């Protein structure tokens, strides 16, 4: 086993600052400023995270109302409750199992997910996934904030505080300010926030669930629109892409940004289990809660149904609802700032975080005036799966099959133009682009633009994630082995 996967005495070793030192310019590998530290491999002495932290981070990221809203999607598309729950459980089992593989990349290398992408895509080729991931995480920041607004207003109304659009905008600004502030403080602030707040939130969620399942009259035998044959398969596969497998997939591009703080001697199995369960438990729990409540009322938000059934929960539910976007978006803002640095944007991580906040606040306010909820949401999720799937397939094949987990860490930080990696690695870029085309062709989303020709030919069955993963993964394997023969362990990649 080569030692090349350990950070070694890289540039960060001599800096001695914490992993989130925020000042100055980001010039990874220059050795000149503490700022680059947020992108550099995390040195062994700064790796203090545990599987427990990772569990709370990933649970926090998913104990959010967006998950019950999405759980209701299957019911809205006419599926029975049993089919909806089946898709949620099976899809997330598969999606999260693969998510765990991306978590392990970070522990092994100490490197962020998008810097790792340089290994496959090239020093400048990685600008493409980094830019996409940057836009996606900033977009999430807006979507997660927007999705709770109506509910926050309804709950505030319950406790006697009433207001209109102006008050919604105030709520956006307060939530955005909080989340950007925590994210700008860095990984330790994020880990501490999740560790202290998530257990409380889980308790509220448990109380909500008891009320939901005893007092609201859930129809456990809900048959939906009695879909059968192709119609049923079409709706099930659409839900699978959006929130079954698709949900785990949307998190692949974040995994290593947090697991890089876990020491290498922590057993991989424990880290894998903690991270995968941290995602799986709240996603499926909230999804099932949302789906079951959608059988009571297709139009009323589940949080509102619960408060209507049990008014005393109004304040705890309000806290849970406001906590949701904050716990998720601190990850989005933090990972977004790492993306900007990966694209050699020489601005401090803190400045980027505040910039993301301003952009996301503006975008959230724009969404307030957007009417078509389901369309907007499915378009957003479908669009993500289109690029994350082929990127992830290339990365997984590159890291686990081609490089056999041995990536030359120092080479990742060579300056652009003079990198031991090529600037652009076309085998990865071509596989990525053709994989994205395949994903889109096989997609059958809610909006027309996300209904590709292959999916239409199949009568509306959505196999996008599978098609994209196979095309990008197999193509990358073939191209990369043709180019270099069998790659030598430990050679720059
Ligand atoms: N599913 C998600 C992936 C990434 N960020 C989010 O906020 N949500």
GROMACS .gro file of C-alpha atoms and ligand atoms in nm:
model
  501
    1UNK     CA    1   0.000   0.000   0.000
    2UNK     CA    2   0.157   0.328  -0.101
    3UNK     CA    3   0.174   0.613   0.145
    4UNK     CA    4   0.057   0.853  -0.119
    5UNK     CA    5  -0.293   0.874   0.017
    6UNK     CA    6  -0.181   1.030   0.340
    7UNK     CA    7  -0.141   1.406   0.345
    8UNK     CA    8   0.218   1.378   0.457
    9UNK     CA    9   0.411   1.690   0.542
   10UNK     CA   10   0.206   1.900   0.302
   11UNK     CA   11   0.195   2.276   0.303
   12UNK     CA   12  -0.066   2.282   0.574
   13UNK     CA   13   0.150   2.108   0.830
   14UNK     CA   14   0.364   2.411   0.895
   15UNK     CA   15   0.077   2.651   0.938
   16UNK     CA   16  -0.051   2.518   1.262
   17UNK     CA   17  -0.386   2.691   1.245
   18UNK     CA   18  -0.722   2.520   1.286
   19UNK     CA   19  -0.891   2.368   0.988
   20UNK     CA   20  -1.113   2.666   0.940
   21UNK     CA   21  -0.868   2.953   0.948
   22UNK     CA   22  -1.050   3.208   0.744
   23UNK     CA   23  -0.822   3.500   0.659
   24UNK     CA   24  -0.630   3.620   0.358
   25UNK     CA   25  -0.624   3.482   0.011
   26UNK     CA   26  -0.674   3.124  -0.086
   27UNK     CA   27  -0.375   3.000  -0.274
   28UNK     CA   28  -0.350   2.631  -0.201
   29UNK     CA   29  -0.002   2.501  -0.202
   30UNK     CA   30   0.163   2.843  -0.188
   31UNK     CA   31   0.248   2.791   0.177
   32UNK     CA   32   0.206   3.164   0.222
   33UNK     CA   33  -0.121   3.211   0.404
   34UNK     CA   34  -0.333   3.043   0.661
   35UNK     CA   35  -0.634   3.093   0.437
   36UNK     CA   36  -0.547   2.809   0.208
   37UNK     CA   37  -0.577   2.584   0.508
   38UNK     CA   38  -0.949   2.552   0.455
   39UNK     CA   39  -0.875   2.376   0.127
   40UNK     CA   40  -0.550   2.199   0.213
   41UNK     CA   41  -0.544   1.841   0.337
   42UNK     CA   42  -0.641   1.840   0.702
   43UNK     CA   43  -0.321   1.755   0.894
   44UNK     CA   44  -0.338   1.465   1.140
   45UNK     CA   45  -0.328   1.687   1.451
   46UNK     CA   46  -0.635   1.881   1.334
   47UNK     CA   47  -0.841   1.572   1.263
   48UNK     CA   48  -1.061   1.565   1.568
   49UNK     CA   49  -1.398   1.462   1.432
   50UNK     CA   50  -1.565   1.136   1.529
   51UNK     CA   51  -1.825   0.905   1.373
   52UNK     CA   52  -2.067   1.054   1.629
   53UNK     CA   53  -2.012   1.406   1.492
   54UNK     CA   54  -2.063   1.278   1.141
   55UNK     CA   55  -2.389   1.113   1.246
   56UNK     CA   56  -2.521   1.442   1.388
   57UNK     CA   57  -2.401   1.642   1.089
   58UNK     CA   58  -2.582   1.423   0.837
   59UNK     CA   59  -2.894   1.386   1.051
   60UNK     CA   60  -2.907   1.762   1.103
   61UNK     CA   61  -2.875   1.811   0.731
   62UNK     CA   62  -3.190   1.608   0.678
   63UNK     CA   63  -3.423   1.683   0.970
   64UNK     CA   64  -3.585   1.949   0.762
   65UNK     CA   65  -3.941   2.009   0.640
   66UNK     CA   66  -3.821   1.967   0.283
   67UNK     CA   67  -3.814   1.593   0.352
   68UNK     CA   68  -4.178   1.571   0.452
   69UNK     CA   69  -4.275   1.791   0.158
   70UNK     CA   70  -4.090   1.552  -0.070
   71UNK     CA   71  -4.237   1.247   0.101
   72UNK     CA   72  -4.577   1.375  -0.010
   73UNK     CA   73  -4.465   1.384  -0.374
   74UNK     CA   74  -4.547   1.017  -0.434
   75UNK     CA   75  -4.902   1.063  -0.304
   76UNK     CA   76  -4.940   1.374  -0.519
   77UNK     CA   77  -4.839   1.172  -0.825
   78UNK     CA   78  -5.116   0.924  -0.745
   79UNK     CA   79  -4.918   0.642  -0.582
   80UNK     CA   80  -5.049   0.437  -0.292
   81UNK     CA   81  -4.893   0.490   0.050
   82UNK     CA   82  -4.734   0.142   0.037
   83UNK     CA   83  -4.568   0.211  -0.300
   84UNK     CA   84  -4.445   0.552  -0.183
   85UNK     CA   85  -4.290   0.406   0.132
   86UNK     CA   86  -4.140   0.118  -0.067
   87UNK     CA   87  -3.966   0.361  -0.305
   88UNK     CA   88  -3.842   0.577  -0.017
   89UNK     CA   89  -3.691   0.286   0.173
   90UNK     CA   90  -3.544   0.092  -0.120
   91UNK     CA   91  -3.412   0.403  -0.298
   92UNK     CA   92  -3.247   0.549   0.007
   93UNK     CA   93  -3.089   0.215   0.098
   94UNK     CA   94  -2.912   0.216  -0.237
   95UNK     CA   95  -2.838   0.590  -0.250
   96UNK     CA   96  -2.702   0.614   0.102
   97UNK     CA   97  -2.493   0.296   0.067
   98UNK     CA   98  -2.306   0.470  -0.214
   99UNK     CA   99  -2.296   0.800  -0.021
  100UNK     CA  100  -2.088   0.616   0.241
  101UNK     CA  101  -1.820   0.544  -0.023
  102UNK     CA  102  -1.779   0.918  -0.081
  103UNK     CA  103  -1.753   0.974   0.295
  104UNK     CA  104  -1.465   0.726   0.309
  105UNK     CA  105  -1.275   0.917   0.036
  106UNK     CA  106  -1.248   1.216   0.270
  107UNK     CA  107  -1.125   1.018   0.567
  108UNK     CA  108  -0.862   0.845   0.356
  109UNK     CA  109  -0.723   1.160   0.191
  110UNK     CA  110  -0.809   1.451   0.422
  111UNK     CA  111  -0.914   1.640   0.109
  112UNK     CA  112  -1.242   1.811   0.009
  113UNK     CA  113  -1.468   1.646  -0.246
  114UNK     CA  114  -1.404   1.900  -0.522
  115UNK     CA  115  -1.027   1.908  -0.476
  116UNK     CA  116  -1.040   1.529  -0.508
  117UNK     CA  117  -1.221   1.584  -0.838
  118UNK     CA  118  -0.896   1.734  -0.973
  119UNK     CA  119  -0.748   1.386  -0.965
  120UNK     CA  120  -0.996   1.263  -1.226
  121UNK     CA  121  -1.089   1.582  -1.414
  122UNK     CA  122  -0.753   1.762  -1.415
  123UNK     CA  123  -0.632   2.070  -1.233
  124UNK     CA  124  -0.852   2.307  -1.431
  125UNK     CA  125  -1.097   2.043  -1.552
  126UNK     CA  126  -1.226   2.028  -1.193
  127UNK     CA  127  -1.347   2.387  -1.232
  128UNK     CA  128  -1.652   2.239  -1.407
  129UNK     CA  129  -1.781   2.017  -1.122
  130UNK     CA  130  -1.670   2.278  -0.867
  131UNK     CA  131  -1.872   2.548  -1.043
  132UNK     CA  132  -2.177   2.321  -1.073
  133UNK     CA  133  -2.152   2.219  -0.708
  134UNK     CA  134  -2.103   2.584  -0.604
  135UNK     CA  135  -2.418   2.692  -0.786
  136UNK     CA  136  -2.609   2.390  -0.657
  137UNK     CA  137  -2.520   2.448  -0.292
  138UNK     CA  138  -2.602   2.819  -0.314
  139UNK     CA  139  -2.930   2.723  -0.483
  140UNK     CA  140  -3.010   2.474  -0.207
  141UNK     CA  141  -2.955   2.748   0.043
  142UNK     CA  142  -3.240   2.941  -0.117
  143UNK     CA  143  -3.467   2.639  -0.177
  144UNK     CA  144  -3.437   2.515   0.183
  145UNK     CA  145  -3.515   2.858   0.321
  146UNK     CA  146  -3.806   2.917   0.083
  147UNK     CA  147  -3.967   2.583   0.151
  148UNK     CA  148  -4.037   2.659   0.520
  149UNK     CA  149  -4.171   3.011   0.475
  150UNK     CA  150  -4.544   2.940   0.445
  151UNK     CA  151  -4.527   2.705   0.737
  152UNK     CA  152  -4.332   2.950   0.952
  153UNK     CA  153  -4.596   3.213   0.878
  154UNK     CA  154  -4.878   2.971   0.966
  155UNK     CA  155  -4.708   2.872   1.291
  156UNK     CA  156  -4.635   3.234   1.381
  157UNK     CA  157  -5.004   3.301   1.318
  158UNK     CA  158  -5.084   3.022   1.564
  159UNK     CA  159  -4.890   3.200   1.836
  160UNK     CA  160  -5.051   3.532   1.753
  161UNK     CA  161  -4.793   3.692   1.521
  162UNK     CA  162  -4.942   3.786   1.185
  163UNK     CA  163  -4.784   3.934   0.875
  164UNK     CA  164  -4.761   3.930   0.497
  165UNK     CA  165  -4.486   3.927   0.237
  166UNK     CA  166  -4.280   4.187   0.420
  167UNK     CA  167  -4.267   3.966   0.725
  168UNK     CA  168  -4.170   3.668   0.510
  169UNK     CA  169  -3.876   3.869   0.385
  170UNK     CA  170  -3.777   3.952   0.743
  171UNK     CA  171  -3.791   3.578   0.827
  172UNK     CA  172  -3.568   3.505   0.524
  173UNK     CA  173  -3.314   3.762   0.636
  174UNK     CA  174  -3.305   3.635   0.994
  175UNK     CA  175  -3.265   3.269   0.893
  176UNK     CA  176  -3.009   3.356   0.626
  177UNK     CA  177  -2.806   3.570   0.864
  178UNK     CA  178  -2.790   3.291   1.122
  179UNK     CA  179  -2.691   3.018   0.883
  180UNK     CA  180  -2.426   3.220   0.704
  181UNK     CA  181  -2.275   3.328   1.034
  182UNK     CA  182  -2.238   2.969   1.159
  183UNK     CA  183  -2.104   2.844   0.827
  184UNK     CA  184  -1.852   3.128   0.803
  185UNK     CA  185  -1.716   3.027   1.142
  186UNK     CA  186  -1.605   2.694   0.994
  187UNK     CA  187  -1.621   2.323   1.049
  188UNK     CA  188  -1.599   2.328   1.429
  189UNK     CA  189  -1.892   2.565   1.464
  190UNK     CA  190  -2.093   2.347   1.225
  191UNK     CA  191  -2.012   2.025   1.412
  192UNK     CA  192  -2.094   2.187   1.749
  193UNK     CA  193  -2.424   2.329   1.624
  194UNK     CA  194  -2.540   1.992   1.489
  195UNK     CA  195  -2.424   1.802   1.796
  196UNK     CA  196  -2.618   2.023   2.040
  197UNK     CA  197  -2.932   2.100   1.844
  198UNK     CA  198  -3.008   1.780   1.655
  199UNK     CA  199  -3.089   1.558   1.958
  200UNK     CA  200  -3.347   1.816   2.073
  201UNK     CA  201  -3.492   1.834   1.725
  202UNK     CA  202  -3.520   1.455   1.711
  203UNK     CA  203  -3.724   1.464   2.033
  204UNK     CA  204  -3.964   1.717   1.880
  205UNK     CA  205  -3.985   1.503   1.569
  206UNK     CA  206  -4.073   1.198   1.778
  207UNK     CA  207  -4.353   1.392   1.951
  208UNK     CA  208  -4.480   1.515   1.613
  209UNK     CA  209  -4.482   1.163   1.480
  210UNK     CA  210  -4.684   1.030   1.773
  211UNK     CA  211  -4.943   1.307   1.726
  212UNK     CA  212  -4.947   1.257   1.351
  213UNK     CA  213  -5.007   0.886   1.371
  214UNK     CA  214  -5.260   0.893   1.655
  215UNK     CA  215  -5.462   1.210   1.603
  216UNK     CA  216  -5.480   1.309   1.240
  217UNK     CA  217  -5.646   1.003   1.086
  218UNK     CA  218  -5.377   0.878   0.850
  219UNK     CA  219  -5.516   0.636   0.588
  220UNK     CA  220  -5.258   0.361   0.603
  221UNK     CA  221  -5.436   0.170   0.327
  222UNK     CA  222  -5.441   0.474   0.094
  223UNK     CA  223  -5.464   0.341  -0.263
  224UNK     CA  224  -5.389   0.666  -0.442
  225UNK     CA  225  -5.535   0.683  -0.789
  226UNK     CA  226  -5.515   0.307  -0.825
  227UNK     CA  227  -5.232   0.334  -1.077
  228UNK     CA  228  -5.134   0.008  -1.243
  229UNK     CA  229  -4.885  -0.122  -1.497
  230UNK     CA  230  -4.679   0.141  -1.678
  231UNK     CA  231  -4.848   0.435  -1.509
  232UNK     CA  232  -4.757   0.301  -1.170
  233UNK     CA  233  -4.401   0.225  -1.278
  234UNK     CA  234  -4.367   0.571  -1.429
  235UNK     CA  235  -4.476   0.746  -1.109
  236UNK     CA  236  -4.263   0.516  -0.894
  237UNK     CA  237  -3.949   0.571  -1.100
  238UNK     CA  238  -4.003   0.949  -1.108
  239UNK     CA  239  -4.024   0.949  -0.728
  240UNK     CA  240  -3.721   0.719  -0.714
  241UNK     CA  241  -3.511   0.969  -0.909
  242UNK     CA  242  -3.628   1.271  -0.709
  243UNK     CA  243  -3.623   1.142  -0.354
  244UNK     CA  244  -3.544   0.770  -0.351
  245UNK     CA  245  -3.196   0.710  -0.487
  246UNK     CA  246  -3.179   1.074  -0.596
  247UNK     CA  247  -3.178   1.214  -0.246
  248UNK     CA  248  -2.860   1.031  -0.144
  249UNK     CA  249  -2.701   1.122  -0.476
  250UNK     CA  250  -2.749   1.495  -0.418
  251UNK     CA  251  -2.527   1.461  -0.109
  252UNK     CA  252  -2.234   1.277  -0.274
  253UNK     CA  253  -2.063   1.600  -0.370
  254UNK     CA  254  -2.046   1.717  -0.005
  255UNK     CA  255  -1.934   1.401   0.175
  256UNK     CA  256  -1.555   1.441   0.202
  257UNK     CA  257  -1.575   1.810   0.298
  258UNK     CA  258  -1.674   1.689   0.647
  259UNK     CA  259  -1.526   1.340   0.675
  260UNK     CA  260  -1.177   1.478   0.601
  261UNK     CA  261  -1.172   1.584   0.968
  262UNK     CA  262  -1.203   1.222   1.088
  263UNK     CA  263  -0.868   1.060   1.183
  264UNK     CA  264  -0.748   0.780   0.960
  265UNK     CA  265  -0.731   0.534   1.248
  266UNK     CA  266  -1.107   0.552   1.311
  267UNK     CA  267  -1.244   0.219   1.182
  268UNK     CA  268  -1.389   0.274   0.836
  269UNK     CA  269  -1.688   0.057   0.913
  270UNK     CA  270  -1.790   0.281   1.203
  271UNK     CA  271  -1.752   0.598   1.003
  272UNK     CA  272  -1.944   0.444   0.713
  273UNK     CA  273  -2.226   0.318   0.936
  274UNK     CA  274  -2.257   0.647   1.130
  275UNK     CA  275  -2.271   0.862   0.815
  276UNK     CA  276  -2.505   0.634   0.622
  277UNK     CA  277  -2.744   0.596   0.916
  278UNK     CA  278  -2.724   0.971   0.985
  279UNK     CA  279  -2.865   1.027   0.637
  280UNK     CA  280  -3.097   0.729   0.609
  281UNK     CA  281  -3.288   0.755   0.938
  282UNK     CA  282  -3.418   1.114   0.912
  283UNK     CA  283  -3.474   1.103   0.535
  284UNK     CA  284  -3.692   0.793   0.554
  285UNK     CA  285  -3.858   0.894   0.880
  286UNK     CA  286  -3.958   1.239   0.754
  287UNK     CA  287  -4.046   1.106   0.411
  288UNK     CA  288  -4.283   0.847   0.560
  289UNK     CA  289  -4.429   1.111   0.793
  290UNK     CA  290  -4.493   1.347   0.499
  291UNK     CA  291  -4.638   1.070   0.282
  292UNK     CA  292  -4.867   0.940   0.557
  293UNK     CA  293  -4.997   1.290   0.633
  294UNK     CA  294  -5.055   1.356   0.264
  295UNK     CA  295  -5.319   1.081   0.284
  296UNK     CA  296  -5.509   1.306   0.528
  297UNK     CA  297  -5.486   1.622   0.322
  298UNK     CA  298  -5.309   1.669  -0.006
  299UNK     CA  299  -5.300   2.044   0.027
  300UNK     CA  300  -5.224   2.126   0.390
  301UNK     CA  301  -4.866   2.125   0.505
  302UNK     CA  302  -4.802   1.833   0.745
  303UNK     CA  303  -4.658   2.067   1.009
  304UNK     CA  304  -4.980   2.264   1.003
  305UNK     CA  305  -5.191   1.946   1.026
  306UNK     CA  306  -5.001   1.843   1.337
  307UNK     CA  307  -5.035   2.182   1.501
  308UNK     CA  308  -5.405   2.185   1.417
  309UNK     CA  309  -5.437   1.843   1.583
  310UNK     CA  310  -5.226   1.934   1.882
  311UNK     CA  311  -5.189   2.309   1.933
  312UNK     CA  312  -4.948   2.279   2.225
  313UNK     CA  313  -4.683   2.167   1.975
  314UNK     CA  314  -4.690   2.500   1.789
  315UNK     CA  315  -4.373   2.641   1.943
  316UNK     CA  316  -4.161   2.322   1.936
  317UNK     CA  317  -4.272   2.261   1.577
  318UNK     CA  318  -4.185   2.620   1.488
  319UNK     CA  319  -3.837   2.564   1.631
  320UNK     CA  320  -3.800   2.239   1.437
  321UNK     CA  321  -3.910   2.410   1.118
  322UNK     CA  322  -3.670   2.704   1.155
  323UNK     CA  323  -3.388   2.472   1.259
  324UNK     CA  324  -3.435   2.271   0.936
  325UNK     CA  325  -3.290   2.510   0.681
  326UNK     CA  326  -3.023   2.634   0.921
  327UNK     CA  327  -2.888   2.284   0.995
  328UNK     CA  328  -2.884   2.203   0.624
  329UNK     CA  329  -2.765   2.531   0.486
  330UNK     CA  330  -2.461   2.564   0.708
  331UNK     CA  331  -2.331   2.269   0.505
  332UNK     CA  332  -2.439   2.427   0.178
  333UNK     CA  333  -2.268   2.759   0.253
  334UNK     CA  334  -1.951   2.595   0.382
  335UNK     CA  335  -1.919   2.356   0.086
  336UNK     CA  336  -2.001   2.637  -0.155
  337UNK     CA  337  -1.714   2.844  -0.020
  338UNK     CA  338  -1.478   2.548  -0.066
  339UNK     CA  339  -1.593   2.521  -0.429
  340UNK     CA  340  -1.505   2.882  -0.496
  341UNK     CA  341  -1.157   2.821  -0.361
  342UNK     CA  342  -1.124   2.504  -0.569
  343UNK     CA  343  -1.189   2.720  -0.874
  344UNK     CA  344  -0.887   2.928  -0.764
  345UNK     CA  345  -1.100   3.218  -0.661
  346UNK     CA  346  -0.868   3.411  -0.431
  347UNK     CA  347  -1.119   3.536  -0.180
  348UNK     CA  348  -1.139   3.439   0.187
  349UNK     CA  349  -1.380   3.163   0.281
  350UNK     CA  350  -1.560   3.400   0.512
  351UNK     CA  351  -1.615   3.662   0.242
  352UNK     CA  352  -1.746   3.395   0.007
  353UNK     CA  353  -1.985   3.270   0.276
  354UNK     CA  354  -2.137   3.614   0.322
  355UNK     CA  355  -2.153   3.655  -0.057
  356UNK     CA  356  -2.347   3.328  -0.084
  357UNK     CA  357  -2.584   3.457   0.184
  358UNK     CA  358  -2.661   3.771  -0.015
  359UNK     CA  359  -2.713   3.575  -0.336
  360UNK     CA  360  -2.929   3.310  -0.166
  361UNK     CA  361  -3.141   3.572   0.014
  362UNK     CA  362  -3.215   3.743  -0.317
  363UNK     CA  363  -3.295   3.407  -0.480
  364UNK     CA  364  -3.524   3.307  -0.190
  365UNK     CA  365  -3.717   3.632  -0.222
  366UNK     CA  366  -3.752   3.563  -0.594
  367UNK     CA  367  -3.893   3.217  -0.513
  368UNK     CA  368  -4.154   3.373  -0.284
  369UNK     CA  369  -4.318   3.507  -0.597
  370UNK     CA  370  -4.299   3.168  -0.772
  371UNK     CA  371  -4.632   2.988  -0.779
  372UNK     CA  372  -4.586   2.636  -0.911
  373UNK     CA  373  -4.442   2.454  -0.614
  374UNK     CA  374  -4.421   2.090  -0.732
  375UNK     CA  375  -4.286   2.184  -1.074
  376UNK     CA  376  -4.020   2.410  -0.930
  377UNK     CA  377  -3.907   2.152  -0.682
  378UNK     CA  378  -3.897   1.854  -0.917
  379UNK     CA  379  -3.716   2.059  -1.182
  380UNK     CA  380  -3.458   2.154  -0.925
  381UNK     CA  381  -3.401   1.797  -0.807
  382UNK     CA  382  -3.404   1.648  -1.157
  383UNK     CA  383  -3.151   1.906  -1.272
  384UNK     CA  384  -2.919   1.809  -0.988
  385UNK     CA  385  -2.935   1.437  -1.054
  386UNK     CA  386  -2.846   1.510  -1.418
  387UNK     CA  387  -2.500   1.635  -1.331
  388UNK     CA  388  -2.424   1.471  -0.996
  389UNK     CA  389  -2.478   1.115  -1.125
  390UNK     CA  390  -2.217   1.122  -1.404
  391UNK     CA  391  -1.971   1.317  -1.189
  392UNK     CA  392  -2.011   1.063  -0.909
  393UNK     CA  393  -1.974   0.765  -1.142
  394UNK     CA  394  -1.648   0.905  -1.279
  395UNK     CA  395  -1.521   0.978  -0.928
  396UNK     CA  396  -1.614   0.639  -0.786
  397UNK     CA  397  -1.453   0.449  -1.074
  398UNK     CA  398  -1.147   0.674  -1.062
  399UNK     CA  399  -1.094   0.654  -0.687
  400UNK     CA  400  -1.185   0.293  -0.616
  401UNK     CA  401  -1.113   0.110  -0.943
  402UNK     CA  402  -0.851   0.303  -1.141
  403UNK     CA  403  -0.649   0.453  -0.854
  404UNK     CA  404  -0.735   0.185  -0.599
  405UNK     CA  405  -0.769   0.454  -0.330
  406UNK     CA  406  -0.417   0.586  -0.387
  407UNK     CA  407  -0.427   0.945  -0.498
  408UNK     CA  408  -0.117   1.165  -0.500
  409UNK     CA  409  -0.232   1.431  -0.257
  410UNK     CA  410   0.051   1.680  -0.315
  411UNK     CA  411  -0.012   1.681  -0.689
  412UNK     CA  412  -0.370   1.797  -0.628
  413UNK     CA  413  -0.230   2.127  -0.503
  414UNK     CA  414   0.013   2.202  -0.786
  415UNK     CA  415  -0.060   2.542  -0.941
  416UNK     CA  416  -0.279   2.542  -1.252
  417UNK     CA  417  -0.079   2.532  -1.573
  418UNK     CA  418   0.218   2.372  -1.396
  419UNK     CA  419   0.040   2.078  -1.242
  420UNK     CA  420   0.166   1.723  -1.244
  421UNK     CA  421  -0.196   1.644  -1.323
  422UNK     CA  422  -0.295   1.756  -1.669
  423UNK     CA  423  -0.491   2.079  -1.672
  424UNK     CA  424  -0.778   1.898  -1.839
  425UNK     CA  425  -0.827   1.523  -1.829
  426UNK     CA  426  -1.048   1.457  -2.126
  427UNK     CA  427  -1.135   1.097  -2.046
  428UNK     CA  428  -1.319   1.220  -1.734
  429UNK     CA  429  -1.466   1.529  -1.899
  430UNK     CA  430  -1.600   1.337  -2.199
  431UNK     CA  431  -1.743   1.059  -1.980
  432UNK     CA  432  -1.906   1.322  -1.762
  433UNK     CA  433  -2.070   1.507  -2.049
  434UNK     CA  434  -2.195   1.192  -2.224
  435UNK     CA  435  -2.313   1.057  -1.889
  436UNK     CA  436  -2.510   1.377  -1.829
  437UNK     CA  437  -2.667   1.343  -2.174
  438UNK     CA  438  -2.767   0.984  -2.089
  439UNK     CA  439  -2.912   1.087  -1.754
  440UNK     CA  440  -3.125   1.353  -1.918
  441UNK     CA  441  -3.240   1.122  -2.200
  442UNK     CA  442  -3.369   0.866  -1.952
  443UNK     CA  443  -3.526   1.117  -1.717
  444UNK     CA  444  -3.902   1.154  -1.677
  445UNK     CA  445  -3.943   1.452  -1.448
  446UNK     CA  446  -4.256   1.654  -1.371
  447UNK     CA  447  -4.165   1.952  -1.595
  448UNK     CA  448  -4.161   1.884  -1.972
  449UNK     CA  449  -3.799   1.997  -2.010
  450UNK     CA  450  -3.694   1.707  -1.789
  451UNK     CA  451  -3.865   1.440  -1.999
  452UNK     CA  452  -3.594   1.295  -2.221
  453UNK     CA  453  -3.644   1.102  -2.547
  454UNK     CA  454  -3.541   0.761  -2.409
  455UNK     CA  455  -3.780   0.793  -2.114
  456UNK     CA  456  -4.063   0.892  -2.348
  457UNK     CA  457  -3.986   0.593  -2.568
  458UNK     CA  458  -4.008   0.373  -2.258
  459UNK     CA  459  -4.354   0.509  -2.187
  460UNK     CA  460  -4.256   0.745  -1.908
  461UNK     CA  461  -4.028   0.520  -1.707
  462UNK     CA  462  -3.742   0.712  -1.546
  463UNK     CA  463  -3.413   0.521  -1.537
  464UNK     CA  464  -3.200   0.834  -1.549
  465UNK     CA  465  -2.972   0.773  -1.254
  466UNK     CA  466  -2.897   0.419  -1.365
  467UNK     CA  467  -2.836   0.508  -1.730
  468UNK     CA  468  -2.617   0.807  -1.642
  469UNK     CA  469  -2.412   0.611  -1.390
  470UNK     CA  470  -2.354   0.321  -1.629
  471UNK     CA  471  -2.265   0.539  -1.929
  472UNK     CA  472  -2.027   0.767  -1.736
  473UNK     CA  473  -1.876   0.491  -1.522
  474UNK     CA  474  -1.814   0.235  -1.799
  475UNK     CA  475  -1.696   0.498  -2.046
  476UNK     CA  476  -1.451   0.641  -1.794
  477UNK     CA  477  -1.319   0.297  -1.708
  478UNK     CA  478  -1.261   0.213  -2.075
  479UNK     CA  479  -1.109   0.551  -2.166
  480UNK     CA  480  -0.879   0.573  -1.866
  481UNK     CA  481  -0.744   0.222  -1.905
  482UNK     CA  482  -0.687   0.272  -2.278
  483UNK     CA  483  -0.498   0.593  -2.218
  484UNK     CA  484  -0.254   0.482  -1.953
  485UNK     CA  485  -0.260   0.104  -1.949
  486UNK     CA  486  -0.287  -0.015  -1.593
  487UNK     CA  487  -0.208   0.290  -1.380
  488UNK     CA  488   0.083   0.254  -1.143
  489UNK     CA  489  -0.001   0.278  -0.777
  490UNK     CA  490   0.131   0.603  -0.637
  491UNK     CA  491   0.193   0.778  -0.967
  492UNK     CA  492   0.036   1.123  -0.993
  493UNK     CA  493  -0.329   1.111  -1.081
  494LIG     N1  494  -3.054   1.711  -0.068
  494LIG     C1  495  -2.969   1.813  -0.046
  494LIG     C2  496  -2.840   1.802  -0.092
  494LIG     C3  497  -2.758   1.907  -0.070
  494LIG     N2  498  -2.798   2.015  -0.005
  494LIG     C4  499  -2.923   2.024   0.042
  494LIG     O1  500  -2.960   2.125   0.102
  494LIG     N3  501  -3.008   1.923   0.020
   0.00000   0.00000   0.00000
